[in-house]
Amino acid sequence: MIRALHFYEELRKGSSLPLLVGGDDGNRYVVKLNGAGDGVLSNVVEWVSSKLGGLLQIPVLQPIFVLIDTSFAEQAGDPETTELLEKS
């Protein structure tokens, strides 16, 4: 599991408000939060879709789990983002 260390920006696209974060492995990741948009269900649907796409040999991104510490919300300056991080 990857641990998020750095908050870079919100990607204000769609209802899920994904975040661009830096992981403890030195890579950057687009993270969709459970507290945003349609919540956990939409993330589960995207994960299942990705796995099915892989089985069908369709090029898809590999989903991974990113651990976001509760103190991570302090790095986000926007109150909406802070609230979503706290809910997630």
XYZ file of C-alpha atoms in Angstrom:
88
model
C 0.000 0.000 0.000
C 1.221 3.493 -0.841
C 1.224 6.201 1.835
C 0.416 9.748 0.674
C 3.056 12.237 1.794
C 2.487 15.387 -0.284
C -0.629 17.211 -1.416
C -0.128 18.895 -4.803
C -3.545 20.032 -6.036
C -7.231 19.351 -6.477
C -8.273 18.288 -9.951
C -11.583 20.112 -10.221
C -13.174 17.722 -12.708
C -16.429 15.833 -12.146
C -18.187 15.291 -8.849
C -15.481 13.255 -7.129
C -12.880 16.063 -6.770
C -9.803 13.856 -7.257
C -6.505 14.943 -5.721
C -2.971 14.815 -7.051
C -0.763 13.485 -4.264
C 2.816 12.320 -3.884
C 3.409 8.849 -2.474
C 6.132 7.463 -0.257
C 7.557 5.669 -3.314
C 8.342 8.973 -5.081
C 5.479 8.745 -7.612
C 2.448 10.979 -8.038
C -1.068 9.578 -7.926
C -4.576 10.762 -8.727
C -6.639 9.823 -5.680
C -10.423 9.589 -5.555
C -11.794 9.966 -2.052
C -14.517 7.857 -0.478
C -16.163 10.957 1.012
C -16.611 12.679 -2.351
C -19.130 12.369 -5.172
C -20.995 9.065 -5.027
C -18.664 7.801 -2.308
C -17.437 4.271 -1.828
C -19.797 2.757 -4.398
C -18.350 4.725 -7.314
C -14.806 3.766 -6.273
C -15.786 0.089 -6.082
C -17.407 0.275 -9.532
C -14.241 1.834 -10.991
C -12.071 -0.854 -9.361
C -14.264 -3.698 -10.704
C -14.336 -2.078 -14.156
C -10.556 -1.833 -14.169
C -10.183 -5.506 -13.225
C -12.669 -6.569 -15.927
C -10.882 -4.422 -18.488
C -7.599 -6.094 -17.601
C -9.149 -9.549 -17.984
C -10.432 -8.518 -21.418
C -6.920 -7.255 -22.277
C -8.103 -3.671 -22.619
C -5.424 -1.150 -21.608
C -6.532 0.273 -18.259
C -4.828 2.001 -15.365
C -3.937 -0.245 -12.443
C -5.877 0.838 -9.342
C -3.980 0.932 -6.064
C -4.858 1.819 -2.507
C -3.340 4.992 -1.079
C -3.305 5.531 2.669
C -3.994 9.142 3.613
C -3.212 10.100 7.199
C -5.715 12.248 9.090
C -3.153 15.064 9.355
C -3.025 15.204 5.546
C -6.086 17.486 5.534
C -3.925 20.271 6.963
C -1.966 20.457 3.670
C -5.119 21.280 1.692
C -5.931 24.968 1.941
C -9.432 24.721 0.495
C -12.184 24.111 3.111
C -14.134 21.834 0.714
C -11.080 19.638 0.160
C -10.311 19.565 3.882
C -13.874 18.413 4.595
C -13.687 15.645 1.972
C -10.366 14.441 3.351
C -11.814 14.319 6.851
C -14.882 12.373 5.624
C -12.699 9.893 3.774
